[in-house]
Amino acid sequence: MGKGRLEAFSDGVIAIIITIMVLELHVPAGGGLRALRPLLPVFLSYVLSFVYLGIYWNNHHHMLHTVKKVSGPMLWANLHLLFWLSLVPFATGWMGVNRFAAGPTALYGGVLLLSAVAYFVLQEAIIASQGPDSILKEAVGGDWKGKVSPALYLAAIPLAFVSPWISNALYVAVAAIWLVPDRRIENALRAREGA
Amino acid sequence: MGKGRLEAFSDGVIAIIITIMVLELHVPAGGGLRALRPLLPVFLSYVLSFVYLGIYWNNHHHMLHTVKKVSGPMLWANLHLLFWLSLVPFATGWMGVNRFAAGPTALYGGVLLLSAVAYFVLQEAIIASQGPDSILKEAVGGDWKGKVSPALYLAAIPLAFVSPWISNALYVAVAAIWLVPDRRIENALRAREGA
Amino acid sequence: MGKGRLEAFSDGVIAIIITIMVLELHVPAGGGLRALRPLLPVFLSYVLSFVYLGIYWNNHHHMLHTVKKVSGPMLWANLHLLFWLSLVPFATGWMGVNRFAAGPTALYGGVLLLSAVAYFVLQEAIIASQGPDSILKEAVGGDWKGKVSPALYLAAIPLAFVSPWISNALYVAVAAIWLVPDRRIENALRAREGA
Amino acid sequence: MGKGRLEAFSDGVIAIIITIMVLELHVPAGGGLRALRPLLPVFLSYVLSFVYLGIYWNNHHHMLHTVKKVSGPMLWANLHLLFWLSLVPFATGWMGVNRFAAGPTALYGGVLLLSAVAYFVLQEAIIASQGPDSILKEAVGGDWKGKVSPALYLAAIPLAFVSPWISNALYVAVAAIWLVPDRRIENALRAREGA
């Protein structure tokens, strides 16, 4: 099985998740600009999740660049990742509607954590299928980003009940870590081509 | 007509069905974690249907691997399958909201049954178009999974009125049967390539 | 500009239209099977529109088979077709919720009529771009289906106020006309390849 | 990274945005044709936004024709454009439901303005990646449309509080400017091929 359809399906699901999320920005009944004020937290949570889904799409894209043949475990690991990502709109909406309250902020962290774990499982499934000479393994190396992120989510979940702002600062920080261009996979591919 | 666009369209519809299903998880008004409790059955029904749609996408994918030219009957058999799958979100939502009550559990079985029948019809349309030397026919062989599944759905529908838990256990069992890797099509393709 | 992206975009929009339509089947609050009864007309209108969108997708597909280069007018004629098709879920929902009442049935016919006109405009744009030797022109020939359908929609609109059942019978009849396999384009392509 | 997946993802998001927008046309409860009257402004705002999204899709398409390799900045500039476009359904719905009132009309202009800015940023990212010999730079030339449009949106925002009709006339005017076929990119590509 080629990877084309796996990519297309994942793109489709991520595109729909990202767009469905905006439906939580309910059109207010009143026409005054004040009617927008209560929507501000919903909008901010939308921005955060949009960035996260953009990062996942981007990284998913790079990771699949190293794949030539899709195996059965890879396929289910990918669906597993899409499952957790599909819960992002719910967690985002709940956090936004409740103005970043403790419970919803903790749940949001939980969904991010499980998405990160699912991403890691997919990464390992790809590495396993590539054997000892895996280019993806070489590319991710020590994978400090992949290790720090779940640790920060794990810390953010209980911290939400101390102050949701700490947790949300952590979510923003993790997103920032990933937004910084990551050339590991590109470099590994280039190095191998050069060799 | 090439199969590319048929695959792309099917992927699009299945991706949307899978994602739209999550909209049934309505964002609760309250921000306490207790507000999530009534959503648990909706979440569980979502998990079950996500797995089913993942299985359908996966199998659809493998089945179309054996297809070279798309015929008219194949095209309509495919739309017929997508029609029944498009009712999965409705059946899932109804079952979840009503905490796996008898009626919704029976309806869910009915949608699964009709989807399975539609899948079988598509399979037969492909086999018919491939003639006596059909690689798909060779691959499915006795097709015990394809025969046992509708039988179990058919049993689950009336049993829902005895106890919905029996029916739901059957739905989980059928999903488990299909989740076990199925290498029939891959093996048939490989055998032929080797020959 | 290649036609690949035009096909992919059209497929995406049609796939979403077809799936969004099912959202009009609101999950009923009660769990008894009786709760499904008021949904029957909504379900029937969904079936009718699903078939219509399947026909449009199918024909669109065949028509674009004859296209090699996408022109500007073709692109806008295609968006124009997608616009009217995007109103099908609204018309379908309104007709279903109001149990095939006169007004909604007439509006449904109006949307079908304008979709058919838009399809015709797209067909003409393709024929114009192909010049005097147009394979599509050859394929559609007298195009009796393309002429009878809008005439029947046009008749169905006022007839809805006499009896909506006459109009709905006409909608079903037009769908049936198109469901009968139409090999015009395939034949024209094959004839030319043979020549 | 090839541009195929970037195009496919963008197409998916734009296709979903365009289709989700129609959900704001809520199916009215009553079945008389009068029930459609209050929907007229919602319908008109839908038409306007459909045309805008069609223009964006079309131009995006042409612009990416000049791209061979997708860079990191390009990828994020593209997601940034999709972000603002994803707010079009909200702004459209709010403007339609409030019958083109001042506040919503101003917000609509703001979303159009930020989308135009994001489009410009993407254009510059592509030009930067193409170096001094950029074919896109040659194609857009003085880019008067790209400069006039944001200026008119900027004027339309405060003018909405004088009269929303002036602003809406400006939005229609900008759309009309872009609807006139724009052969800059095609010509630049053709000129280069000829050279």
mmCIF file with all atom_site columns, N, CA and C in Angstrom, chain C residues 124-172:
data_model
loop_
_atom_site.group_PDB
_atom_site.id
_atom_site.type_symbol
_atom_site.label_atom_id
_atom_site.label_alt_id
_atom_site.label_comp_id
_atom_site.label_asym_id
_atom_site.label_entity_id
_atom_site.label_seq_id
_atom_site.pdbx_PDB_ins_code
_atom_site.Cartn_x
_atom_site.Cartn_y
_atom_site.Cartn_z
_atom_site.occupancy
_atom_site.B_iso_or_equiv
_atom_site.pdbx_formal_charge
_atom_site.auth_seq_id
_atom_site.auth_comp_id
_atom_site.auth_asym_id
_atom_site.auth_atom_id
_atom_site.pdbx_PDB_model_num
ATOM 1   N N  . GLU C 1 124 ? -20.992 23.755 -21.761 1.00 0.00 ? 124 GLU C N  1
ATOM 2   C CA . GLU C 1 124 ? -20.766 24.635 -22.913 1.00 0.00 ? 124 GLU C CA 1
ATOM 3   C C  . GLU C 1 124 ? -19.385 25.286 -22.850 1.00 0.00 ? 124 GLU C C  1
ATOM 4   N N  . ALA C 1 125 ? -18.941 25.635 -21.622 1.00 0.00 ? 125 ALA C N  1
ATOM 5   C CA . ALA C 1 125 ? -17.616 26.251 -21.486 1.00 0.00 ? 125 ALA C CA 1
ATOM 6   C C  . ALA C 1 125 ? -16.528 25.267 -21.917 1.00 0.00 ? 125 ALA C C  1
ATOM 7   N N  . ILE C 1 126 ? -16.729 23.994 -21.573 1.00 0.00 ? 126 ILE C N  1
ATOM 8   C CA . ILE C 1 126 ? -15.740 22.978 -21.959 1.00 0.00 ? 126 ILE C CA 1
ATOM 9   C C  . ILE C 1 126 ? -15.768 22.787 -23.476 1.00 0.00 ? 126 ILE C C  1
ATOM 10  N N  . ILE C 1 127 ? -16.991 22.685 -24.034 1.00 0.00 ? 127 ILE C N  1
ATOM 11  C CA . ILE C 1 127 ? -17.115 22.494 -25.489 1.00 0.00 ? 127 ILE C CA 1
ATOM 12  C C  . ILE C 1 127 ? -16.473 23.666 -26.233 1.00 0.00 ? 127 ILE C C  1
ATOM 13  N N  . ALA C 1 128 ? -16.730 24.894 -25.743 1.00 0.00 ? 128 ALA C N  1
ATOM 14  C CA . ALA C 1 128 ? -16.163 26.081 -26.398 1.00 0.00 ? 128 ALA C CA 1
ATOM 15  C C  . ALA C 1 128 ? -14.632 26.024 -26.382 1.00 0.00 ? 128 ALA C C  1
ATOM 16  N N  . SER C 1 129 ? -14.060 25.562 -25.256 1.00 0.00 ? 129 SER C N  1
ATOM 17  C CA . SER C 1 129 ? -12.596 25.542 -25.151 1.00 0.00 ? 129 SER C CA 1
ATOM 18  C C  . SER C 1 129 ? -11.983 24.446 -26.022 1.00 0.00 ? 129 SER C C  1
ATOM 19  N N  . GLN C 1 130 ? -12.822 23.440 -26.381 1.00 0.00 ? 130 GLN C N  1
ATOM 20  C CA . GLN C 1 130 ? -12.282 22.325 -27.165 1.00 0.00 ? 130 GLN C CA 1
ATOM 21  C C  . GLN C 1 130 ? -12.346 22.582 -28.666 1.00 0.00 ? 130 GLN C C  1
ATOM 22  N N  . GLY C 1 131 ? -13.006 23.665 -29.048 1.00 0.00 ? 131 GLY C N  1
ATOM 23  C CA . GLY C 1 131 ? -13.060 24.025 -30.456 1.00 0.00 ? 131 GLY C CA 1
ATOM 24  C C  . GLY C 1 131 ? -14.014 23.158 -31.251 1.00 0.00 ? 131 GLY C C  1
ATOM 25  N N  . PRO C 1 132 ? -13.990 23.290 -32.578 1.00 0.00 ? 132 PRO C N  1
ATOM 26  C CA . PRO C 1 132 ? -14.966 22.614 -33.450 1.00 0.00 ? 132 PRO C CA 1
ATOM 27  C C  . PRO C 1 132 ? -14.874 21.086 -33.371 1.00 0.00 ? 132 PRO C C  1
ATOM 28  N N  . ASP C 1 133 ? -13.711 20.579 -32.953 1.00 0.00 ? 133 ASP C N  1
ATOM 29  C CA . ASP C 1 133 ? -13.505 19.134 -32.926 1.00 0.00 ? 133 ASP C CA 1
ATOM 30  C C  . ASP C 1 133 ? -13.805 18.571 -31.532 1.00 0.00 ? 133 ASP C C  1
ATOM 31  N N  . SER C 1 134 ? -14.605 19.302 -30.746 1.00 0.00 ? 134 SER C N  1
ATOM 32  C CA . SER C 1 134 ? -14.842 18.946 -29.345 1.00 0.00 ? 134 SER C CA 1
ATOM 33  C C  . SER C 1 134 ? -15.345 17.518 -29.167 1.00 0.00 ? 134 SER C C  1
ATOM 34  N N  . ILE C 1 135 ? -14.622 16.759 -28.355 1.00 0.00 ? 135 ILE C N  1
ATOM 35  C CA . ILE C 1 135 ? -15.051 15.382 -28.091 1.00 0.00 ? 135 ILE C CA 1
ATOM 36  C C  . ILE C 1 135 ? -16.272 15.374 -27.180 1.00 0.00 ? 135 ILE C C  1
ATOM 37  N N  . LEU C 1 136 ? -16.371 16.384 -26.301 1.00 0.00 ? 136 LEU C N  1
ATOM 38  C CA . LEU C 1 136 ? -17.523 16.429 -25.399 1.00 0.00 ? 136 LEU C CA 1
ATOM 39  C C  . LEU C 1 136 ? -18.795 16.710 -26.201 1.00 0.00 ? 136 LEU C C  1
ATOM 40  N N  . LYS C 1 137 ? -18.687 17.609 -27.191 1.00 0.00 ? 137 LYS C N  1
ATOM 41  C CA . LYS C 1 137 ? -19.852 17.937 -28.021 1.00 0.00 ? 137 LYS C CA 1
ATOM 42  C C  . LYS C 1 137 ? -20.342 16.679 -28.733 1.00 0.00 ? 137 LYS C C  1
ATOM 43  N N  . GLU C 1 138 ? -19.392 15.951 -29.261 1.00 0.00 ? 138 GLU C N  1
ATOM 44  C CA . GLU C 1 138 ? -19.700 14.702 -29.933 1.00 0.00 ? 138 GLU C CA 1
ATOM 45  C C  . GLU C 1 138 ? -20.393 13.727 -28.973 1.00 0.00 ? 138 GLU C C  1
ATOM 46  N N  . ALA C 1 139 ? -19.863 13.686 -27.749 1.00 0.00 ? 139 ALA C N  1
ATOM 47  C CA . ALA C 1 139 ? -20.365 12.724 -26.766 1.00 0.00 ? 139 ALA C CA 1
ATOM 48  C C  . ALA C 1 139 ? -21.790 13.051 -26.333 1.00 0.00 ? 139 ALA C C  1
ATOM 49  N N  . VAL C 1 140 ? -22.058 14.324 -26.037 1.00 0.00 ? 140 VAL C N  1
ATOM 50  C CA . VAL C 1 140 ? -23.412 14.642 -25.557 1.00 0.00 ? 140 VAL C CA 1
ATOM 51  C C  . VAL C 1 140 ? -24.421 14.619 -26.687 1.00 0.00 ? 140 VAL C C  1
ATOM 52  N N  . GLY C 1 141 ? -23.976 14.866 -27.901 1.00 0.00 ? 141 GLY C N  1
ATOM 53  C CA . GLY C 1 141 ? -24.870 14.775 -29.059 1.00 0.00 ? 141 GLY C CA 1
ATOM 54  C C  . GLY C 1 141 ? -26.075 15.667 -28.885 1.00 0.00 ? 141 GLY C C  1
ATOM 55  N N  . GLY C 1 142 ? -27.266 15.105 -29.102 1.00 0.00 ? 142 GLY C N  1
ATOM 56  C CA . GLY C 1 142 ? -28.483 15.885 -28.965 1.00 0.00 ? 142 GLY C CA 1
ATOM 57  C C  . GLY C 1 142 ? -28.767 16.249 -27.511 1.00 0.00 ? 142 GLY C C  1
ATOM 58  N N  . ASP C 1 143 ? -28.111 15.542 -26.576 1.00 0.00 ? 143 ASP C N  1
ATOM 59  C CA . ASP C 1 143 ? -28.216 15.821 -25.143 1.00 0.00 ? 143 ASP C CA 1
ATOM 60  C C  . ASP C 1 143 ? -29.663 15.878 -24.673 1.00 0.00 ? 143 ASP C C  1
ATOM 61  N N  . TRP C 1 144 ? -30.446 14.842 -25.042 1.00 0.00 ? 144 TRP C N  1
ATOM 62  C CA . TRP C 1 144 ? -31.865 14.898 -24.656 1.00 0.00 ? 144 TRP C CA 1
ATOM 63  C C  . TRP C 1 144 ? -32.058 14.899 -23.138 1.00 0.00 ? 144 TRP C C  1
ATOM 64  N N  . LYS C 1 145 ? -31.194 14.182 -22.399 1.00 0.00 ? 145 LYS C N  1
ATOM 65  C CA . LYS C 1 145 ? -31.330 14.170 -20.931 1.00 0.00 ? 145 LYS C CA 1
ATOM 66  C C  . LYS C 1 145 ? -31.130 15.567 -20.364 1.00 0.00 ? 145 LYS C C  1
ATOM 67  N N  . GLY C 1 146 ? -30.107 16.238 -20.901 1.00 0.00 ? 146 GLY C N  1
ATOM 68  C CA . GLY C 1 146 ? -29.793 17.580 -20.425 1.00 0.00 ? 146 GLY C CA 1
ATOM 69  C C  . GLY C 1 146 ? -30.876 18.585 -20.773 1.00 0.00 ? 146 GLY C C  1
ATOM 70  N N  . LYS C 1 147 ? -31.725 18.256 -21.751 1.00 0.00 ? 147 LYS C N  1
ATOM 71  C CA . LYS C 1 147 ? -32.803 19.180 -22.127 1.00 0.00 ? 147 LYS C CA 1
ATOM 72  C C  . LYS C 1 147 ? -34.101 18.835 -21.414 1.00 0.00 ? 147 LYS C C  1
ATOM 73  N N  . VAL C 1 148 ? -34.354 17.521 -21.254 1.00 0.00 ? 148 VAL C N  1
ATOM 74  C CA . VAL C 1 148 ? -35.606 17.090 -20.611 1.00 0.00 ? 148 VAL C CA 1
ATOM 75  C C  . VAL C 1 148 ? -35.595 17.438 -19.116 1.00 0.00 ? 148 VAL C C  1
ATOM 76  N N  . SER C 1 149 ? -34.425 17.269 -18.460 1.00 0.00 ? 149 SER C N  1
ATOM 77  C CA . SER C 1 149 ? -34.367 17.460 -17.004 1.00 0.00 ? 149 SER C CA 1
ATOM 78  C C  . SER C 1 149 ? -34.807 18.857 -16.589 1.00 0.00 ? 149 SER C C  1
ATOM 79  N N  . PRO C 1 150 ? -34.208 19.935 -17.126 1.00 0.00 ? 150 PRO C N  1
ATOM 80  C CA . PRO C 1 150 ? -34.656 21.267 -16.686 1.00 0.00 ? 150 PRO C CA 1
ATOM 81  C C  . PRO C 1 150 ? -36.118 21.519 -17.035 1.00 0.00 ? 150 PRO C C  1
ATOM 82  N N  . ALA C 1 151 ? -36.584 20.947 -18.150 1.00 0.00 ? 151 ALA C N  1
ATOM 83  C CA . ALA C 1 151 ? -37.999 21.132 -18.514 1.00 0.00 ? 151 ALA C CA 1
ATOM 84  C C  . ALA C 1 151 ? -38.890 20.514 -17.438 1.00 0.00 ? 151 ALA C C  1
ATOM 85  N N  . LEU C 1 152 ? -38.496 19.328 -16.958 1.00 0.00 ? 152 LEU C N  1
ATOM 86  C CA . LEU C 1 152 ? -39.310 18.671 -15.930 1.00 0.00 ? 152 LEU C CA 1
ATOM 87  C C  . LEU C 1 152 ? -39.227 19.427 -14.601 1.00 0.00 ? 152 LEU C C  1
ATOM 88  N N  . TYR C 1 153 ? -38.038 19.943 -14.259 1.00 0.00 ? 153 TYR C N  1
ATOM 89  C CA . TYR C 1 153 ? -37.935 20.748 -13.026 1.00 0.00 ? 153 TYR C CA 1
ATOM 90  C C  . TYR C 1 153 ? -38.837 21.978 -13.137 1.00 0.00 ? 153 TYR C C  1
ATOM 91  N N  . LEU C 1 154 ? -38.791 22.598 -14.324 1.00 0.00 ? 154 LEU C N  1
ATOM 92  C CA . LEU C 1 154 ? -39.565 23.821 -14.559 1.00 0.00 ? 154 LEU C CA 1
ATOM 93  C C  . LEU C 1 154 ? -41.059 23.540 -14.401 1.00 0.00 ? 154 LEU C C  1
ATOM 94  N N  . ALA C 1 155 ? -41.470 22.358 -14.840 1.00 0.00 ? 155 ALA C N  1
ATOM 95  C CA . ALA C 1 155 ? -42.876 21.980 -14.686 1.00 0.00 ? 155 ALA C CA 1
ATOM 96  C C  . ALA C 1 155 ? -43.179 21.676 -13.225 1.00 0.00 ? 155 ALA C C  1
ATOM 97  N N  . ALA C 1 156 ? -42.208 21.083 -12.537 1.00 0.00 ? 156 ALA C N  1
ATOM 98  C CA . ALA C 1 156 ? -42.447 20.630 -11.158 1.00 0.00 ? 156 ALA C CA 1
ATOM 99  C C  . ALA C 1 156 ? -42.630 21.800 -10.199 1.00 0.00 ? 156 ALA C C  1
ATOM 100 N N  . ILE C 1 157 ? -41.997 22.946 -10.488 1.00 0.00 ? 157 ILE C N  1
ATOM 101 C CA . ILE C 1 157 ? -42.052 24.070 -9.542  1.00 0.00 ? 157 ILE C CA 1
ATOM 102 C C  . ILE C 1 157 ? -43.486 24.572 -9.350  1.00 0.00 ? 157 ILE C C  1
ATOM 103 N N  . PRO C 1 158 ? -44.196 24.976 -10.424 1.00 0.00 ? 158 PRO C N  1
ATOM 104 C CA . PRO C 1 158 ? -45.592 25.405 -10.181 1.00 0.00 ? 158 PRO C CA 1
ATOM 105 C C  . PRO C 1 158 ? -46.492 24.243 -9.757  1.00 0.00 ? 158 PRO C C  1
ATOM 106 N N  . LEU C 1 159 ? -46.207 23.040 -10.270 1.00 0.00 ? 159 LEU C N  1
ATOM 107 C CA . LEU C 1 159 ? -47.058 21.889 -9.934  1.00 0.00 ? 159 LEU C CA 1
ATOM 108 C C  . LEU C 1 159 ? -47.012 21.556 -8.437  1.00 0.00 ? 159 LEU C C  1
ATOM 109 N N  . ALA C 1 160 ? -45.946 21.998 -7.747  1.00 0.00 ? 160 ALA C N  1
ATOM 110 C CA . ALA C 1 160 ? -45.853 21.735 -6.308  1.00 0.00 ? 160 ALA C CA 1
ATOM 111 C C  . ALA C 1 160 ? -47.029 22.357 -5.571  1.00 0.00 ? 160 ALA C C  1
ATOM 112 N N  . PHE C 1 161 ? -47.545 23.468 -6.130  1.00 0.00 ? 161 PHE C N  1
ATOM 113 C CA . PHE C 1 161 ? -48.665 24.139 -5.452  1.00 0.00 ? 161 PHE C CA 1
ATOM 114 C C  . PHE C 1 161 ? -49.999 23.490 -5.809  1.00 0.00 ? 161 PHE C C  1
ATOM 115 N N  . VAL C 1 162 ? -50.011 22.643 -6.840  1.00 0.00 ? 162 VAL C N  1
ATOM 116 C CA . VAL C 1 162 ? -51.181 21.804 -7.112  1.00 0.00 ? 162 VAL C CA 1
ATOM 117 C C  . VAL C 1 162 ? -51.089 20.592 -6.176  1.00 0.00 ? 162 VAL C C  1
ATOM 118 N N  . SER C 1 163 ? -50.009 19.828 -6.343  1.00 0.00 ? 163 SER C N  1
ATOM 119 C CA . SER C 1 163 ? -49.774 18.723 -5.415  1.00 0.00 ? 163 SER C CA 1
ATOM 120 C C  . SER C 1 163 ? -48.271 18.457 -5.358  1.00 0.00 ? 163 SER C C  1
ATOM 121 N N  . PRO C 1 164 ? -47.677 18.567 -4.173  1.00 0.00 ? 164 PRO C N  1
ATOM 122 C CA . PRO C 1 164 ? -46.232 18.337 -4.065  1.00 0.00 ? 164 PRO C CA 1
ATOM 123 C C  . PRO C 1 164 ? -45.838 16.942 -4.512  1.00 0.00 ? 164 PRO C C  1
ATOM 124 N N  . TRP C 1 165 ? -46.803 15.996 -4.467  1.00 0.00 ? 165 TRP C N  1
ATOM 125 C CA . TRP C 1 165 ? -46.436 14.631 -4.838  1.00 0.00 ? 165 TRP C CA 1
ATOM 126 C C  . TRP C 1 165 ? -46.117 14.506 -6.312  1.00 0.00 ? 165 TRP C C  1
ATOM 127 N N  . ILE C 1 166 ? -46.829 15.292 -7.147  1.00 0.00 ? 166 ILE C N  1
ATOM 128 C CA . ILE C 1 166 ? -46.517 15.288 -8.582  1.00 0.00 ? 166 ILE C CA 1
ATOM 129 C C  . ILE C 1 166 ? -45.066 15.743 -8.768  1.00 0.00 ? 166 ILE C C  1
ATOM 130 N N  . SER C 1 167 ? -44.702 16.837 -8.092  1.00 0.00 ? 167 SER C N  1
ATOM 131 C CA . SER C 1 167 ? -43.350 17.389 -8.250  1.00 0.00 ? 167 SER C CA 1
ATOM 132 C C  . SER C 1 167 ? -42.314 16.376 -7.795  1.00 0.00 ? 167 SER C C  1
ATOM 133 N N  . ASN C 1 168 ? -42.569 15.760 -6.633  1.00 0.00 ? 168 ASN C N  1
ATOM 134 C CA . ASN C 1 168 ? -41.585 14.811 -6.140  1.00 0.00 ? 168 ASN C CA 1
ATOM 135 C C  . ASN C 1 168 ? -41.476 13.585 -7.039  1.00 0.00 ? 168 ASN C C  1
ATOM 136 N N  . ALA C 1 169 ? -42.610 13.198 -7.624  1.00 0.00 ? 169 ALA C N  1
ATOM 137 C CA . ALA C 1 169 ? -42.553 12.082 -8.588  1.00 0.00 ? 169 ALA C CA 1
ATOM 138 C C  . ALA C 1 169 ? -41.676 12.483 -9.775  1.00 0.00 ? 169 ALA C C  1
ATOM 139 N N  . LEU C 1 170 ? -41.788 13.744 -10.195 1.00 0.00 ? 170 LEU C N  1
ATOM 140 C CA . LEU C 1 170 ? -40.957 14.216 -11.309 1.00 0.00 ? 170 LEU C CA 1
ATOM 141 C C  . LEU C 1 170 ? -39.472 14.208 -10.916 1.00 0.00 ? 170 LEU C C  1
ATOM 142 N N  . TYR C 1 171 ? -39.163 14.619 -9.684  1.00 0.00 ? 171 TYR C N  1
ATOM 143 C CA . TYR C 1 171 ? -37.755 14.621 -9.252  1.00 0.00 ? 171 TYR C CA 1
ATOM 144 C C  . TYR C 1 171 ? -37.192 13.195 -9.271  1.00 0.00 ? 171 TYR C C  1
ATOM 145 N N  . VAL C 1 172 ? -38.020 12.260 -8.772  1.00 0.00 ? 172 VAL C N  1
ATOM 146 C CA . VAL C 1 172 ? -37.581 10.862 -8.765  1.00 0.00 ? 172 VAL C CA 1
ATOM 147 C C  . VAL C 1 172 ? -37.406 10.368 -10.200 1.00 0.00 ? 172 VAL C C  1
#
